[in-house]
Tab-separated table of N, CA and C in Angstrom:
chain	number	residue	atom	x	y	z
A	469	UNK	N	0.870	-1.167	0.000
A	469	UNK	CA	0.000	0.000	0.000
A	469	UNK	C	0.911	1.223	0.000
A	470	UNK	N	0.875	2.464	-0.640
A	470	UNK	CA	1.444	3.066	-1.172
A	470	UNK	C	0.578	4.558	-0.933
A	471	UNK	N	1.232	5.621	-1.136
A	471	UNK	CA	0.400	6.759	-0.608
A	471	UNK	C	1.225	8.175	-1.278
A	472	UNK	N	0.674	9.397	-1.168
A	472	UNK	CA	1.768	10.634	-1.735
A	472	UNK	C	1.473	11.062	-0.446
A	473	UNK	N	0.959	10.799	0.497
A	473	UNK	CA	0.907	11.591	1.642
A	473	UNK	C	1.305	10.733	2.656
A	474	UNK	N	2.343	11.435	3.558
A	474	UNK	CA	2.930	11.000	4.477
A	474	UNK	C	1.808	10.749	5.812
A	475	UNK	N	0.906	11.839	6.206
A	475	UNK	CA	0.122	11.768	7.017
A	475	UNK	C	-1.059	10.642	6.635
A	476	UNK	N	-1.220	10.262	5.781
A	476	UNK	CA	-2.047	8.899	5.482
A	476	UNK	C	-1.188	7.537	5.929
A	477	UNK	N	0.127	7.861	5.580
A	477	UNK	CA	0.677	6.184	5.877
A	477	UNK	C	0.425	6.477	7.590
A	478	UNK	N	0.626	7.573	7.911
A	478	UNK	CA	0.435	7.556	9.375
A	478	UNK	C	-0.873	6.549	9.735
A	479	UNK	N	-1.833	7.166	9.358
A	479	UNK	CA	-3.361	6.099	9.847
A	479	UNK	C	-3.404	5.347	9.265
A	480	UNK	N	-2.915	4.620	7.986
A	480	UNK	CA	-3.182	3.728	7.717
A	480	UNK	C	-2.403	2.206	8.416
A	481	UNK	N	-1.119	3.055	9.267
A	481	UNK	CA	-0.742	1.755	9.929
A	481	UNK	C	-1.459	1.058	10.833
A	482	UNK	N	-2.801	1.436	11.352
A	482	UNK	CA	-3.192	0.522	12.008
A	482	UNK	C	-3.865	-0.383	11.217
A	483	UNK	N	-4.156	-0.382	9.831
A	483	UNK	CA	-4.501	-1.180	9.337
A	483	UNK	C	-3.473	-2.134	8.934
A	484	UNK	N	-2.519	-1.832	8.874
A	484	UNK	CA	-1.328	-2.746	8.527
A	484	UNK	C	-1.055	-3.424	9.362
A	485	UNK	N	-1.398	-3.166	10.749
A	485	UNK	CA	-1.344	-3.932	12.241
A	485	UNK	C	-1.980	-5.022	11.928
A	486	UNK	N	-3.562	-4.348	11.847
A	486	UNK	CA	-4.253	-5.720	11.726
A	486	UNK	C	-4.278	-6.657	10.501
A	487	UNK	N	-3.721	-6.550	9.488
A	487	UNK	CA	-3.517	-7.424	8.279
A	487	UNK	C	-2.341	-8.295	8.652
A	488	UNK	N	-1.248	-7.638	9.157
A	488	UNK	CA	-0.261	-8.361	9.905
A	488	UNK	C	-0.582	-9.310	10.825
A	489	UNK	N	-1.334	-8.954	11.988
A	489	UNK	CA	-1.499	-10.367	12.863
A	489	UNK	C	-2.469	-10.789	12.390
A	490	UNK	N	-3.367	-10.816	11.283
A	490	UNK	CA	-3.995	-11.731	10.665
A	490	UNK	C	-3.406	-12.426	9.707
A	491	UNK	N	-2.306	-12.356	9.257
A	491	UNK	CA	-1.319	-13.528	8.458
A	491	UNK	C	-1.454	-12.741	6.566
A	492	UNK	N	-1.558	-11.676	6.912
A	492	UNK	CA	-1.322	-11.032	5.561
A	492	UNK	C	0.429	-10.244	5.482
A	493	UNK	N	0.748	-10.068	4.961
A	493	UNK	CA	2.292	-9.458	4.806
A	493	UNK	C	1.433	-8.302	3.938
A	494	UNK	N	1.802	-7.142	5.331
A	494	UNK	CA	1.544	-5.659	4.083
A	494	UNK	C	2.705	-4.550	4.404
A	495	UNK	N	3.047	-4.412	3.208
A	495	UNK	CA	4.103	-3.293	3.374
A	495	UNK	C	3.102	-1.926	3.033
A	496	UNK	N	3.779	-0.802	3.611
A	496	UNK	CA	3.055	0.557	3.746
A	496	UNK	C	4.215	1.379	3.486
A	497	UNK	N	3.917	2.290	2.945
A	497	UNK	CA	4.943	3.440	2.933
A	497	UNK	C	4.390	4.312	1.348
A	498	UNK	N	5.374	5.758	1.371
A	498	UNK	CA	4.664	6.810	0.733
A	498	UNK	C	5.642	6.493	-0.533
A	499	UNK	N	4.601	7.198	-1.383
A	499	UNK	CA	5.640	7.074	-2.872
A	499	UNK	C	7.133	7.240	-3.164
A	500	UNK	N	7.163	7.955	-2.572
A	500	UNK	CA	9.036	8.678	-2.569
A	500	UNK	C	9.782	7.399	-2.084
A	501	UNK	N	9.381	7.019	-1.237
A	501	UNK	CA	9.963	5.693	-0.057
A	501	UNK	C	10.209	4.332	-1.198
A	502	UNK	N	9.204	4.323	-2.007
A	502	UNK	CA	8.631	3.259	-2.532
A	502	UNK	C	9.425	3.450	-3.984
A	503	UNK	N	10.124	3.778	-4.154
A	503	UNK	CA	10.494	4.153	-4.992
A	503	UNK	C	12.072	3.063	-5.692
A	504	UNK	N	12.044	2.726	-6.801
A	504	UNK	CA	12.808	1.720	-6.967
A	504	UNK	C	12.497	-0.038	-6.823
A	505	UNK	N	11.314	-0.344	-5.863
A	505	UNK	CA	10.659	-1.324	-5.260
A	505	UNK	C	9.463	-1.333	-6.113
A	506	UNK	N	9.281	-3.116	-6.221
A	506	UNK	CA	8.284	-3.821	-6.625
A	506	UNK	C	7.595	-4.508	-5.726
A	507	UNK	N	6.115	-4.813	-6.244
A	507	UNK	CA	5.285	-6.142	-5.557
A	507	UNK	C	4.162	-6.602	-6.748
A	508	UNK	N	4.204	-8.112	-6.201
A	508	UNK	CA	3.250	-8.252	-6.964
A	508	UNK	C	1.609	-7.941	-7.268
A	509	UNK	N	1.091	-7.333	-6.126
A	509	UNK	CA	0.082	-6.542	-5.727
A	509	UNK	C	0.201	-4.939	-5.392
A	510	UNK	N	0.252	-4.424	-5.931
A	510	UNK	CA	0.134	-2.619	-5.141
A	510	UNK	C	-1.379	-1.730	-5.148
A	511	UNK	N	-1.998	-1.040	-3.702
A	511	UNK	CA	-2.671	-0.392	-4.095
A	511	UNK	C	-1.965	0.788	-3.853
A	512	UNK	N	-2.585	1.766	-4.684
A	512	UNK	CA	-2.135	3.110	-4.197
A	512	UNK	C	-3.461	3.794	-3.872
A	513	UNK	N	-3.173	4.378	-2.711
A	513	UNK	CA	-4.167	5.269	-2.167
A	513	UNK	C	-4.000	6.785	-3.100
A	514	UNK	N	-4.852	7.897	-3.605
A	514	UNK	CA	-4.861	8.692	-4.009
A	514	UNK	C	-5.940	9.350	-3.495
A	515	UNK	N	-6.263	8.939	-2.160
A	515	UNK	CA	-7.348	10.079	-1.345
A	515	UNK	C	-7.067	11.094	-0.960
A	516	UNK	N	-7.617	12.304	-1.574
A	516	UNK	CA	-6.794	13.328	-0.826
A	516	UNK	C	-8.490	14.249	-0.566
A	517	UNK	N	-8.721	14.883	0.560
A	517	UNK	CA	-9.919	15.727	1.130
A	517	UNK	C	-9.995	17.286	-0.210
A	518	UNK	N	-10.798	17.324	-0.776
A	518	UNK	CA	-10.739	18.382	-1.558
A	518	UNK	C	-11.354	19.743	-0.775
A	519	UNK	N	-11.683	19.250	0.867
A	519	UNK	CA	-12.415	20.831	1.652
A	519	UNK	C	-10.899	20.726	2.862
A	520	UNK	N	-11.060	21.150	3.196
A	520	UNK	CA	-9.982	22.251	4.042
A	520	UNK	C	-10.601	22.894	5.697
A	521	UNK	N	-10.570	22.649	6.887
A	521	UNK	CA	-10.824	23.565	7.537
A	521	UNK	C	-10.275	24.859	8.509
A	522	UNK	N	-10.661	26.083	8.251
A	522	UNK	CA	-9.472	27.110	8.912
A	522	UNK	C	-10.560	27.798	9.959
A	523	UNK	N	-10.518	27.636	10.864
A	523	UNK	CA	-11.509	28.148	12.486
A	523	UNK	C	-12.441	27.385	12.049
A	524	UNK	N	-13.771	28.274	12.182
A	524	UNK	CA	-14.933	27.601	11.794
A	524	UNK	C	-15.476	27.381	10.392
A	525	UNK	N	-14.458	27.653	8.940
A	525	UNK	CA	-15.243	27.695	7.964
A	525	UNK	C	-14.423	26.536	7.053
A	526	UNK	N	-15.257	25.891	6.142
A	526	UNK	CA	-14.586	24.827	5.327
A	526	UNK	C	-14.014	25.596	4.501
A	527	UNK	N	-12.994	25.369	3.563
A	527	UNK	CA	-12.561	26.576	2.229
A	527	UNK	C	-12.479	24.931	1.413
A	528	UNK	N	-12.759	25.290	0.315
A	528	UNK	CA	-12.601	24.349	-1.179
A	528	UNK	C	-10.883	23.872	-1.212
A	529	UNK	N	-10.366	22.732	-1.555
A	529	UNK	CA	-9.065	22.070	-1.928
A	529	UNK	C	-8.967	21.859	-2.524
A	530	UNK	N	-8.499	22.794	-3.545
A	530	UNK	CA	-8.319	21.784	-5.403
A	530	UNK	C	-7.008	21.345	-5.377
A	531	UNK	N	-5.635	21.650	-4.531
A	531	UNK	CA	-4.370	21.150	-4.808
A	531	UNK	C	-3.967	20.175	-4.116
A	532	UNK	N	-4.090	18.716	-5.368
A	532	UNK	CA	-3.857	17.592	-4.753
A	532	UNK	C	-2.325	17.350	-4.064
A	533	UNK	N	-1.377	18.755	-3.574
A	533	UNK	CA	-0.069	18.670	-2.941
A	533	UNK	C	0.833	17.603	-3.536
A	534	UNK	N	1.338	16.639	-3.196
A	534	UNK	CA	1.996	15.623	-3.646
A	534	UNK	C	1.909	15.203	-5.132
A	535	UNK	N	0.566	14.750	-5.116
A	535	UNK	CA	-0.060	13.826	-6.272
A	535	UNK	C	0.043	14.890	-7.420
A	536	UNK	N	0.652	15.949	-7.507
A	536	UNK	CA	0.500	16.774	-8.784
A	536	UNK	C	1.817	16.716	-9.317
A	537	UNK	N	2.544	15.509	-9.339
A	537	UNK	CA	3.886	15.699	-9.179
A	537	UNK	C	4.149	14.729	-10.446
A	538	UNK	N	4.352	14.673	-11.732
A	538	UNK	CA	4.456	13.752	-12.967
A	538	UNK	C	5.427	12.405	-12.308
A	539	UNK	N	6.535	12.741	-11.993
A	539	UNK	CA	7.165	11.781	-11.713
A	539	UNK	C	6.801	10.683	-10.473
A	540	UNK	N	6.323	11.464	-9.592
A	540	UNK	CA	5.852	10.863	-8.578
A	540	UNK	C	4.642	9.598	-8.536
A	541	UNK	N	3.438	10.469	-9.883
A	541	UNK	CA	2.695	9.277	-10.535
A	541	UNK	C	3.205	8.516	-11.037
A	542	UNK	N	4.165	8.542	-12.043
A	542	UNK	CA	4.909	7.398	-12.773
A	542	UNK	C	5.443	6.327	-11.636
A	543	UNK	N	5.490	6.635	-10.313
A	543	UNK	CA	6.629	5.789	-9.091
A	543	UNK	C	4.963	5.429	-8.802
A	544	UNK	N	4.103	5.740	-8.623
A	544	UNK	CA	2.682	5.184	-8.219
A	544	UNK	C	2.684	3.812	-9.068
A	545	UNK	N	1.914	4.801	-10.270
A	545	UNK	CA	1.979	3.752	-11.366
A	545	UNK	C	2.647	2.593	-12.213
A	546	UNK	N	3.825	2.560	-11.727
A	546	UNK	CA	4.708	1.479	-12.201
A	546	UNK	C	5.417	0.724	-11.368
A	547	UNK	N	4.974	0.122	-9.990
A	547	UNK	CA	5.357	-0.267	-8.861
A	547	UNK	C	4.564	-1.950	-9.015
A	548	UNK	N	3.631	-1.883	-9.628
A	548	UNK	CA	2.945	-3.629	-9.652
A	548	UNK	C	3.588	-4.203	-10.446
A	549	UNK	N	3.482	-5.765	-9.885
A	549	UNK	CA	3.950	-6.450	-11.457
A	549	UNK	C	2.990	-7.223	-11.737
A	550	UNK	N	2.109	-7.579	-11.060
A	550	UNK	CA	0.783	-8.102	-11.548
A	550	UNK	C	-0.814	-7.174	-11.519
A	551	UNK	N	-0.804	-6.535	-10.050
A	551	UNK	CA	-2.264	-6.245	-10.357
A	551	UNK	C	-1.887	-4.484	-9.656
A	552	UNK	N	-2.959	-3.799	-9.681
A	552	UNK	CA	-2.179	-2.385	-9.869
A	552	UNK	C	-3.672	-1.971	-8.766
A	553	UNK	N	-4.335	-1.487	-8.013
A	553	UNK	CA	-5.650	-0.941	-7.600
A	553	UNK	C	-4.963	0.578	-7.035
A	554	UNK	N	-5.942	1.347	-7.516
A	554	UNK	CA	-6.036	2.745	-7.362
A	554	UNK	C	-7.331	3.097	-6.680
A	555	UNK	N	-7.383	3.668	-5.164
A	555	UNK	CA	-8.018	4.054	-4.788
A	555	UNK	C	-8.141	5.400	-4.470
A	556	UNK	N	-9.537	6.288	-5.208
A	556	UNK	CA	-9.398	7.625	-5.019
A	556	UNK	C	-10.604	8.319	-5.823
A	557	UNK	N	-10.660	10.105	-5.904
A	557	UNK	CA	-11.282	10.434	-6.506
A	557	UNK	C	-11.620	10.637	-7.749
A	558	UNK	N	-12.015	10.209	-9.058
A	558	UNK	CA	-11.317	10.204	-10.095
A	558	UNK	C	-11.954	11.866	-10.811
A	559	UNK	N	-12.862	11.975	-10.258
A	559	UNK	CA	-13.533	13.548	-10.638
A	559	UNK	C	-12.333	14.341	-10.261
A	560	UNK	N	-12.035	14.262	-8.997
A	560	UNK	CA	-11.346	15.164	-8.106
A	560	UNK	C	-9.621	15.193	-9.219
A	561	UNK	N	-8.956	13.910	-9.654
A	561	UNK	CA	-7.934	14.048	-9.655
A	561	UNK	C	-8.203	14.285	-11.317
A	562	UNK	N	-9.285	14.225	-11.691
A	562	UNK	CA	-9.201	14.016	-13.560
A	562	UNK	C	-9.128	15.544	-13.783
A	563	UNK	N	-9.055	16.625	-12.632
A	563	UNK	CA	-8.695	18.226	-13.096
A	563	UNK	C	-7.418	18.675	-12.694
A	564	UNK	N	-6.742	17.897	-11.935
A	564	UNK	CA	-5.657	18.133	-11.391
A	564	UNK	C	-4.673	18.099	-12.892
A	565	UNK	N	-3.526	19.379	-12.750
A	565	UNK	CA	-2.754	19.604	-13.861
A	565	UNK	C	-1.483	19.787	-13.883
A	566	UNK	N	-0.824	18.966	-14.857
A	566	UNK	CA	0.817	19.217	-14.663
A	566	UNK	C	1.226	20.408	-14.055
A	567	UNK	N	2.430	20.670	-13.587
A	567	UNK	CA	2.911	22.128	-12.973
A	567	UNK	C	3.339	22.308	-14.401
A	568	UNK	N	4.139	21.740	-14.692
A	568	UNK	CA	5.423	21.899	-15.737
A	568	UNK	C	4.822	22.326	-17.093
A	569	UNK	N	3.060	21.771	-17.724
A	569	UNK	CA	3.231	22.389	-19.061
A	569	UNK	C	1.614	22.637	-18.912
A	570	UNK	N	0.920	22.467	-17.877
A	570	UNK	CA	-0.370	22.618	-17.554
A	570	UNK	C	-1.326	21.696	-18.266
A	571	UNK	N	-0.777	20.403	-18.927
A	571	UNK	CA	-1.930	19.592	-19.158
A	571	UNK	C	-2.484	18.866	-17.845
A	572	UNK	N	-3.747	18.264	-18.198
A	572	UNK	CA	-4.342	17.228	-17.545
A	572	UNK	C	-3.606	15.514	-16.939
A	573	UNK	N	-3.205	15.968	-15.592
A	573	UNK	CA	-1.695	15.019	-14.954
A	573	UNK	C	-2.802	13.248	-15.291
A	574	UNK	N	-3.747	13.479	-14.720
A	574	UNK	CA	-4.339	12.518	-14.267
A	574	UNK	C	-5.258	12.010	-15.348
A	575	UNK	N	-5.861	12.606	-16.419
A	575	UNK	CA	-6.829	12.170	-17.020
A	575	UNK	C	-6.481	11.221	-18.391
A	576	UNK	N	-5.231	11.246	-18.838
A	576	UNK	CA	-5.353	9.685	-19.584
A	576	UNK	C	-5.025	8.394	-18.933
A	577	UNK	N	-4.585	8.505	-17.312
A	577	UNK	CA	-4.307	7.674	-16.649
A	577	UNK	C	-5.773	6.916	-16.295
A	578	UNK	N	-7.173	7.826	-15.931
A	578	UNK	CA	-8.193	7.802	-15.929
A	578	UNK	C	-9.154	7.305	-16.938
A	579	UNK	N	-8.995	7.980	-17.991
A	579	UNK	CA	-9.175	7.136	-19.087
A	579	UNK	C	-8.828	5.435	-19.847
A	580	UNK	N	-7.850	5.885	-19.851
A	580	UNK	CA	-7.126	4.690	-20.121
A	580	UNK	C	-7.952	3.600	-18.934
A	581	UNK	N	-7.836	3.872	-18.013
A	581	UNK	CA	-8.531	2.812	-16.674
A	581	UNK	C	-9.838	2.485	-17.147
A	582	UNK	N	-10.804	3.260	-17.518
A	582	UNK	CA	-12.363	3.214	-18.278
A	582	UNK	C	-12.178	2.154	-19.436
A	583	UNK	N	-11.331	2.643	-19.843
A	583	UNK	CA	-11.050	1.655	-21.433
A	583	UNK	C	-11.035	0.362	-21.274
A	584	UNK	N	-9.874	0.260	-20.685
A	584	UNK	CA	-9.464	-1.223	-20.569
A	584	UNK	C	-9.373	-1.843	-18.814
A	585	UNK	N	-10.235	-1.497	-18.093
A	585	UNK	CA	-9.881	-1.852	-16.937
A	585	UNK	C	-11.294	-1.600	-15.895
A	586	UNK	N	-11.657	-2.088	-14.842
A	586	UNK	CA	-12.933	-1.828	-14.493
A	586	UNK	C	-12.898	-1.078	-13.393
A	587	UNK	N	-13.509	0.428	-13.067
A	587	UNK	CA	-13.318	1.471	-12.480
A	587	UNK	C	-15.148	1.066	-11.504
A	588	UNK	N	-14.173	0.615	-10.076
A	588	UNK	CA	-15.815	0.892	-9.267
A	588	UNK	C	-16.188	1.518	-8.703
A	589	UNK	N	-17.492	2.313	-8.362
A	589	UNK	CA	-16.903	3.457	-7.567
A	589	UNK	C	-18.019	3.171	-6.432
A	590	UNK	N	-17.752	3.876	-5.521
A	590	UNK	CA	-17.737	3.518	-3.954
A	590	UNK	C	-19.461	3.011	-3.810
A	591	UNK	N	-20.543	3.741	-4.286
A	591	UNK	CA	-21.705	3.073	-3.922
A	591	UNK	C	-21.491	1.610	-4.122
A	592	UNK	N	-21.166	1.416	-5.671
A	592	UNK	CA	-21.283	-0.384	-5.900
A	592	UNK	C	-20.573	-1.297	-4.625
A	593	UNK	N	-19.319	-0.871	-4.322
A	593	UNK	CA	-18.703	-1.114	-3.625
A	593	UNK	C	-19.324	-1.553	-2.286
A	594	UNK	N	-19.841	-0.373	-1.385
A	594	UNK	CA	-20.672	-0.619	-0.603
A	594	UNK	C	-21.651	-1.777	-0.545
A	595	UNK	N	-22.975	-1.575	-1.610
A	595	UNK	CA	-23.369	-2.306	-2.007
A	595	UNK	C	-22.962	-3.921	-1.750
A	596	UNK	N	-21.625	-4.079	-2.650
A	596	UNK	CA	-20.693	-5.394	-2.352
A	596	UNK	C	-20.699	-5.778	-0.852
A	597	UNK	N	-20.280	-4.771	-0.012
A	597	UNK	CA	-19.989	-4.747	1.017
A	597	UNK	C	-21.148	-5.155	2.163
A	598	UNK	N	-22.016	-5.122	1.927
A	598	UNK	CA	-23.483	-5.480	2.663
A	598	UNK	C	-23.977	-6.986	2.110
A	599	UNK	N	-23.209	-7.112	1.614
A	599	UNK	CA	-24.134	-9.067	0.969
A	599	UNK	C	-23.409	-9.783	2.257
C-alpha cells in the first residue's frame, strides 16, 4: 500500500497492524519511499480531502499537494507487477494539472482505466460490502 501523503501512511498503519497479525504481509509506505521497489500486488491510495478547515469555515481544496507531481505518478503507477488498484477520486484528480506544461496530470491515466480496466466506484462497492 502506497500513498503521496505521508500523514495517510500515518493512519493507515493501524490497518497494517491488523492485516499483519492476521497472516497477511503488508508493506506501507509513501511514494518517494517506494520508490525503486516492486510487488506483486500494489494499491495506491490517491485520497486526498478536496475541503480544508481554517476556524470555523470549510474553504474548497483543489491542490492535490503531492499527487500533482508527474514523476511521482509514474513511481505510483509502475510499482505492480501483476495487479495495480487505485483508490481515489477520479472527478477530483481528472482536473488536477501538470505544474510543468499545464496539461491534464491525471486524465489519460483515468481514461485509459475506463477503457481497458474496471473502475468501481464507492456506492457499488458498498453495495458489495453489505451481501
Amino acid at each position: 500500500v502506497i500513498s503521496f501523503y505521508s500523514q495517510q501512511v500515518k493512519c493507515l498503519r493501524e490497518v497494517k497492524a491488523y492485516a499483519n497479525k492476521n497472516g497477511m504481509r503488508v508493506k506501507l509506505n509513501t511514494v518517494d519511499k517506494f520508490q525503486g521497489m516492486e510487488r506483486n500486488i500494489i494499491i495506491v491510495s490517491t485520497v486526498r480531502s478536496n475541503k480544508y478547515k481554517t476556524g470555523n469555515s470549510i474553504i474548497p481544496n483543489n491542490n492535490p499537494g503531492f499527487a500533482k507531481s508527474p514523476e511521482r505518478l509514474n513511481v505510483a503507477l509502475s510499482r505492480a507487477r501483476r495487479l495495480l488498484v487505485v483508490v481515489g477520486n477520479s472527478d477530483f484528480f481528472n482536473q488536477v494539472k501538470n505544474p510543468n506544461n499545464g496539461s491534464l496530470l491525471y486524465h489519460n491515466v483515468i481514461e485509459e482505466m475506463q477503457k481497458h480496466h474496471e473502475i468501481i466506484d464507492y456506492k457499488t462497492l458498498t453495495k458489495y460490502a453489505r451481501q
